[in-house]
PDB file of C-alpha atoms in Angstrom:
ATOM      1  CA  MET V 611     124.516  81.801  92.479  1.00 35.00           C
ATOM      2  CA  ASN V 612     123.704  84.477  95.059  1.00 37.00           C
ATOM      3  CA  ARG V 613     126.880  86.575  94.934  1.00 39.00           C
ATOM      4  CA  GLN V 614     127.780  88.743  97.919  1.00 46.00           C
ATOM      5  CA  PRO V 615     129.295  92.184  97.333  1.00 50.00           C
ATOM      6  CA  ASP V 616     133.076  92.253  97.231  1.00 76.00           C
ATOM      7  CA  ALA V 617     134.695  92.326 100.632  1.00 85.00           C
ATOM      8  CA  PRO V 618     136.759  95.428 101.392  1.00 87.00           C
ATOM      9  CA  ARG V 619     140.550  95.196 101.177  1.00 89.00           C
ATOM     10  CA  HIS V 620     142.489  98.087 102.731  1.00 86.00           C
ATOM     11  CA  VAL V 621     146.188  98.608 103.364  1.00 88.00           C
ATOM     12  CA  VAL V 622     146.830 101.509 105.730  1.00 85.00           C
ATOM     13  CA  ALA V 623     149.913 102.974 107.368  1.00 80.00           C
ATOM     14  CA  THR V 624     148.734 103.605 110.928  1.00 81.00           C
ATOM     15  CA  SER V 625     146.446 102.211 113.618  1.00 83.00           C
ATOM     16  CA  ALA V 626     144.428 105.444 113.529  1.00 76.00           C
ATOM     17  CA  GLU V 627     143.741 104.980 109.812  1.00 79.00           C
ATOM     18  CA  ALA V 628     142.734 101.363 110.466  1.00 84.00           C
ATOM     19  CA  GLU V 629     140.312 102.473 113.196  1.00 84.00           C
ATOM     20  CA  THR V 630     138.720 104.988 110.820  1.00 78.00           C
ATOM     21  CA  VAL V 631     138.257 102.348 108.119  1.00 82.00           C
ATOM     22  CA  LEU V 632     136.919  99.814 110.634  1.00 86.00           C
ATOM     23  CA  ARG V 633     134.394 102.314 112.035  1.00 83.00           C
ATOM     24  CA  ARG V 634     133.115 103.015 108.522  1.00 81.00           C
ATOM     25  CA  LEU V 635     132.868  99.297 107.751  1.00 85.00           C
ATOM     26  CA  ALA V 636     131.016  98.673 111.035  1.00 85.00           C
ATOM     27  CA  ARG V 637     128.437 101.293 109.995  1.00 82.00           C
ATOM     28  CA  GLU V 638     128.049  99.346 106.727  1.00 83.00           C
ATOM     29  CA  GLY V 639     127.291  96.128 108.634  1.00 88.00           C
ATOM     30  CA  TRP V 640     130.723  94.449 108.749  1.00 90.00           C
ATOM     31  CA  THR V 641     131.905  92.694 111.921  1.00 91.00           C
ATOM     32  CA  ALA V 642     135.541  93.420 112.804  1.00 92.00           C
ATOM     33  CA  ARG V 643     137.829  90.802 114.311  1.00 93.00           C
ATOM     34  CA  SER V 644     141.516  91.128 115.178  1.00 93.00           C
ATOM     35  CA  GLY V 645     143.953  88.788 113.427  1.00 92.00           C
ATOM     36  CA  PHE V 646     143.867  87.203 109.994  1.00 92.00           C
ATOM     37  CA  ALA V 647     143.192  83.532 110.821  1.00 89.00           C
ATOM     38  CA  LEU V 648     139.630  82.450 110.047  1.00 86.00           C
ATOM     39  CA  PRO V 649     137.951  80.194 112.636  1.00 77.00           C
ATOM     40  CA  ASP V 650     135.096  79.164 110.312  1.00 73.00           C
ATOM     41  CA  PRO V 651     135.858  75.835 108.591  1.00 79.00           C
ATOM     42  CA  SER V 652     133.614  76.572 105.584  1.00 80.00           C
ATOM     43  CA  TRP V 653     135.463  78.009 102.603  1.00 83.00           C
ATOM     44  CA  ASP V 654     133.248  80.971 101.653  1.00 85.00           C
ATOM     45  CA  VAL V 655     132.809  83.348 104.578  1.00 86.00           C
ATOM     46  CA  GLY V 656     131.559  86.283 102.484  1.00 83.00           C
ATOM     47  CA  ALA V 657     127.996  86.037 103.776  1.00 85.00           C
ATOM     48  CA  ALA V 658     129.252  86.540 107.357  1.00 87.00           C
ATOM     49  CA  ARG V 659     130.451  90.073 106.429  1.00 89.00           C
ATOM     50  CA  LEU V 660     133.553  89.571 108.546  1.00 92.00           C
ATOM     51  CA  VAL V 661     136.488  91.972 108.281  1.00 93.00           C
ATOM     52  CA  LEU V 662     139.815  90.871 109.757  1.00 93.00           C
ATOM     53  CA  HIS V 663     142.413  93.424 110.792  1.00 94.00           C
ATOM     54  CA  GLY V 664     145.894  93.632 112.209  1.00 93.00           C
ATOM     55  CA  ARG V 665     149.472  94.761 111.783  1.00 94.00           C
ATOM     56  CA  ILE V 666     151.865  93.086 109.370  1.00 93.00           C
ATOM     57  CA  ALA V 667     155.580  93.471 110.057  1.00 91.00           C
ATOM     58  CA  ASP V 668     157.973  94.401 107.244  1.00 88.00           C
ATOM     59  CA  ASP V 669     159.160  90.807 106.794  1.00 88.00           C
ATOM     60  CA  ASP V 670     156.133  88.811 108.002  1.00 89.00           C
ATOM     61  CA  THR V 671     155.263  86.686 104.968  1.00 90.00           C
ATOM     62  CA  GLU V 672     153.308  84.190 107.085  1.00 92.00           C
ATOM     63  CA  THR V 673     150.792  86.843 108.145  1.00 93.00           C
ATOM     64  CA  VAL V 674     150.611  88.091 104.542  1.00 93.00           C
ATOM     65  CA  GLN V 675     149.602  84.566 103.485  1.00 93.00           C
ATOM     66  CA  LEU V 676     146.900  84.425 106.180  1.00 94.00           C
ATOM     67  CA  ALA V 677     145.504  87.828 105.121  1.00 94.00           C
ATOM     68  CA  VAL V 678     145.421  86.852 101.438  1.00 94.00           C
ATOM     69  CA  LEU V 679     143.782  83.503 102.222  1.00 93.00           C
ATOM     70  CA  ALA V 680     141.138  85.291 104.313  1.00 93.00           C
ATOM     71  CA  ALA V 681     140.452  87.693 101.430  1.00 92.00           C
ATOM     72  CA  ALA V 682     140.228  84.800  98.957  1.00 91.00           C
ATOM     73  CA  ARG V 683     137.652  83.150 101.228  1.00 92.00           C
ATOM     74  CA  GLY V 684     135.489  86.287 101.203  1.00 90.00           C
ATOM     75  CA  ALA V 685     136.518  88.087 104.381  1.00 92.00           C
ATOM     76  CA  GLY V 686     137.341  91.771 104.392  1.00 91.00           C
ATOM     77  CA  VAL V 687     140.917  92.717 105.266  1.00 94.00           C
ATOM     78  CA  VAL V 688     142.319  95.873 106.860  1.00 93.00           C
ATOM     79  CA  ALA V 689     146.100  95.551 107.162  1.00 93.00           C
ATOM     80  CA  ILE V 690     148.400  98.014 108.874  1.00 92.00           C
ATOM     81  CA  CYS V 691     151.772  97.870 107.160  1.00 90.00           C
ATOM     82  CA  ASP V 692     154.365  99.746 105.169  1.00 86.00           C
ATOM     83  CA  SER V 693     153.195  99.130 101.602  1.00 80.00           C
ATOM     84  CA  GLU V 694     156.767  99.689 100.368  1.00 82.00           C
ATOM     85  CA  SER V 695     158.292  96.946 102.554  1.00 87.00           C
ATOM     86  CA  PRO V 696     158.795  93.462 101.046  1.00 88.00           C
ATOM     87  CA  ALA V 697     155.797  92.085 102.957  1.00 89.00           C
ATOM     88  CA  GLY V 698     153.714  95.166 102.132  1.00 87.00           C
ATOM     89  CA  ARG V 699     154.438  94.902  98.405  1.00 87.00           C
ATOM     90  CA  ALA V 700     153.643  91.178  98.475  1.00 89.00           C
ATOM     91  CA  LEU V 701     150.402  91.878 100.342  1.00 92.00           C
ATOM     92  CA  VAL V 702     149.241  94.584  97.915  1.00 88.00           C
ATOM     93  CA  ASP V 703     150.179  92.448  94.887  1.00 88.00           C
ATOM     94  CA  ASP V 704     148.479  89.300  96.192  1.00 90.00           C
ATOM     95  CA  LEU V 705     145.354  91.102  97.440  1.00 90.00           C
ATOM     96  CA  GLY V 706     145.175  92.805  94.048  1.00 84.00           C
ATOM     97  CA  ARG V 707     144.754  89.385  92.461  1.00 85.00           C
ATOM     98  CA  VAL V 708     141.703  88.788  94.683  1.00 86.00           C
ATOM     99  CA  GLY V 709     140.112  92.171  93.924  1.00 81.00           C
ATOM    100  CA  PRO V 710     140.528  95.916  94.302  1.00 82.00           C
ATOM    101  CA  VAL V 711     142.822  97.107  97.107  1.00 84.00           C
ATOM    102  CA  HIS V 712     142.351 100.503  98.724  1.00 79.00           C
ATOM    103  CA  ARG V 713     145.323 102.228 100.286  1.00 76.00           C
ATOM    104  CA  GLY V 714     144.711 104.749 103.013  1.00 71.00           C
ATOM    105  CA  ILE V 715     141.457 105.680 104.693  1.00 60.00           C
ATOM    106  CA  ASP V 716     139.693 107.372 101.820  1.00 58.00           C
ATOM    107  CA  GLY V 717     140.926 105.431  98.812  1.00 51.00           C
ATOM    108  CA  SER V 718     142.598 108.645  97.652  1.00 53.00           C
ATOM    109  CA  ASP V 719     145.088 106.730  95.552  1.00 61.00           C
ATOM    110  CA  VAL V 720     142.518 104.714  93.617  1.00 71.00           C
ATOM    111  CA  ILE V 721     144.085 105.729  90.315  1.00 77.00           C
ATOM    112  CA  ALA V 722     147.398 104.232  91.449  1.00 72.00           C
ATOM    113  CA  ASN V 723     145.564 100.941  92.052  1.00 70.00           C
ATOM    114  CA  LEU V 724     143.933 100.808  88.624  1.00 81.00           C
ATOM    115  CA  ILE V 725     145.496  98.401  86.166  1.00 84.00           C
ATOM    116  CA  PRO V 726     146.453  99.803  82.735  1.00 88.00           C
ATOM    117  CA  GLU V 727     143.406  98.197  81.069  1.00 90.00           C
ATOM    118  CA  GLN V 728     141.080  99.975  83.516  1.00 92.00           C
ATOM    119  CA  ARG V 729     142.773 103.325  82.935  1.00 92.00           C
ATOM    120  CA  ALA V 730     142.585 102.907  79.165  1.00 95.00           C
ATOM    121  CA  LEU V 731     138.905 101.953  79.310  1.00 96.00           C
ATOM    122  CA  LEU V 732     138.051 104.859  81.621  1.00 96.00           C
ATOM    123  CA  ASP V 733     139.955 107.276  79.359  1.00 96.00           C
ATOM    124  CA  ARG V 734     137.989 106.047  76.340  1.00 97.00           C
ATOM    125  CA  LEU V 735     134.679 106.220  78.215  1.00 97.00           C
ATOM    126  CA  ALA V 736     135.541 109.772  79.319  1.00 96.00           C
ATOM    127  CA  ALA V 737     136.150 110.631  75.658  1.00 96.00           C
ATOM    128  CA  GLY V 738     132.643 109.445  74.815  1.00 96.00           C
ATOM    129  CA  ASP V 739     133.176 105.853  73.660  1.00 96.00           C
ATOM    130  CA  THR V 740     130.724 103.136  74.594  1.00 96.00           C
ATOM    131  CA  ILE V 741     132.033 100.191  76.584  1.00 96.00           C
ATOM    132  CA  ALA V 742     131.819  98.027  73.453  1.00 96.00           C
ATOM    133  CA  ALA V 743     133.811 100.556  71.389  1.00 97.00           C
ATOM    134  CA  ALA V 744     136.375 101.021  74.185  1.00 96.00           C
ATOM    135  CA  ALA V 745     136.754  97.235  74.528  1.00 96.00           C
ATOM    136  CA  ALA V 746     137.315  96.819  70.783  1.00 96.00           C
ATOM    137  CA  ALA V 747     139.844  99.674  70.709  1.00 96.00           C
ATOM    138  CA  GLU V 748     141.758  98.098  73.601  1.00 95.00           C
ATOM    139  CA  PHE V 749     141.569  94.583  72.070  1.00 96.00           C
ATOM    140  CA  LEU V 750     139.507  93.253  74.975  1.00 95.00           C
ATOM    141  CA  SER V 751     136.393  91.136  74.920  1.00 96.00           C
ATOM    142  CA  LEU V 752     133.247  92.948  75.973  1.00 96.00           C
ATOM    143  CA  ARG V 753     132.981  90.628  78.972  1.00 96.00           C
ATOM    144  CA  THR V 754     136.529  91.459  80.128  1.00 94.00           C
ATOM    145  CA  ALA V 755     135.900  95.181  79.630  1.00 95.00           C
ATOM    146  CA  ASN V 756     132.695  94.972  81.679  1.00 95.00           C
ATOM    147  CA  ARG V 757     134.556  93.128  84.453  1.00 93.00           C
ATOM    148  CA  ARG V 758     137.367  95.699  84.469  1.00 92.00           C
ATOM    149  CA  ILE V 759     134.865  98.555  84.658  1.00 94.00           C
ATOM    150  CA  ALA V 760     132.938  96.771  87.440  1.00 90.00           C
ATOM    151  CA  GLU V 761     136.212  96.434  89.385  1.00 85.00           C
ATOM    152  CA  ALA V 762     136.898 100.153  88.843  1.00 86.00           C
ATOM    153  CA  ARG V 763     133.398 101.009  90.107  1.00 86.00           C
ATOM    154  CA  ALA V 764     134.107  98.989  93.255  1.00 79.00           C
ATOM    155  CA  MET V 765     137.456 100.711  93.727  1.00 77.00           C
ATOM    156  CA  PHE V 766     135.861 104.146  93.451  1.00 78.00           C
ATOM    157  CA  GLY V 767     132.974 103.034  95.668  1.00 73.00           C
ATOM    158  CA  VAL V 768     130.294 104.007  93.144  1.00 79.00           C
ATOM    159  CA  ARG V 769     127.357 102.148  91.594  1.00 86.00           C
ATOM    160  CA  THR V 770     127.340 103.332  87.980  1.00 91.00           C
ATOM    161  CA  THR V 771     129.913 103.494  85.225  1.00 94.00           C
ATOM    162  CA  ARG V 772     129.127 107.175  84.728  1.00 94.00           C
ATOM    163  CA  GLU V 773     129.961 107.847  88.396  1.00 89.00           C
ATOM    164  CA  ALA V 774     133.214 105.863  88.023  1.00 90.00           C
ATOM    165  CA  VAL V 775     134.246 107.921  84.981  1.00 94.00           C
ATOM    166  CA  LEU V 776     133.480 111.164  86.815  1.00 91.00           C
ATOM    167  CA  ALA V 777     135.399 110.035  89.925  1.00 85.00           C
ATOM    168  CA  TYR V 778     138.310 108.986  87.702  1.00 90.00           C
ATOM    169  CA  LEU V 779     138.375 112.366  85.964  1.00 91.00           C
ATOM    170  CA  ARG V 780     138.187 114.251  89.298  1.00 85.00           C
ATOM    171  CA  GLN V 781     141.057 112.278  90.805  1.00 81.00           C
ATOM    172  CA  ARG V 782     143.122 112.494  87.636  1.00 83.00           C
ATOM    173  CA  GLN V 783     142.793 116.304  87.721  1.00 82.00           C
ATOM    174  CA  ARG V 784     144.078 116.388  91.313  1.00 70.00           C
ATOM    175  CA  GLN V 785     147.201 114.386  90.482  1.00 64.00           C
ATOM    176  CA  PRO V 786     150.393 116.245  89.582  1.00 57.00           C
ATOM    177  CA  GLU V 787     151.605 115.620  86.060  1.00 53.00           C
TER     178      GLU V 787
END
C-alpha cells in the first residue's frame, strides 16, 4: 500500500491564524478549499492533498461531523473555532481519533495534545531508554510504542525520534510547572 503522509489537522481561534496555517500548507503543496464537504465521491482523498477550512460555530455539530468525515477520508482540516465550546471540544476529540491535532498556528501546545502513553514514552526515551525498553516499561507492545512515537513525530513536525525527544524536552522546559 502506498501510504500518503498524514493530512494536517489544525484548530485555530481566528481567521488570521487560519490564513497563516493555510499559507504554510500551500507552500507545502496542499490545495485549500473553503467548507468541509468533500465533492469527490471516492473515499480516500489523501492523494489529492486537499485541505478544507472554515469556521465552526459553538454549537454546530453538523459541521463538526463534516470536518471529521473529511479528515477520516484523508483531507486536511483547518477549523476556526473556540476549542473550549461544546462543538470545539467534540471537534478536537474526534479529530484526535483520526490523528494528531495541532492547535494554533505553530503547534505550540503540542505537549497538551500528546496522550499519556506518548508522554511516558518520550520521558523514557529522554532518560536514555530504547523504544523497546520504554515499551516494556509502559506495558505496551513494541508495535504500539512505535506507532505512538510516530504520531508524536508528526505532531512535532519532525522526521526522527531523536528530534521528537529534543522538541519534547524544549517545549516541556518552556511550560510552567
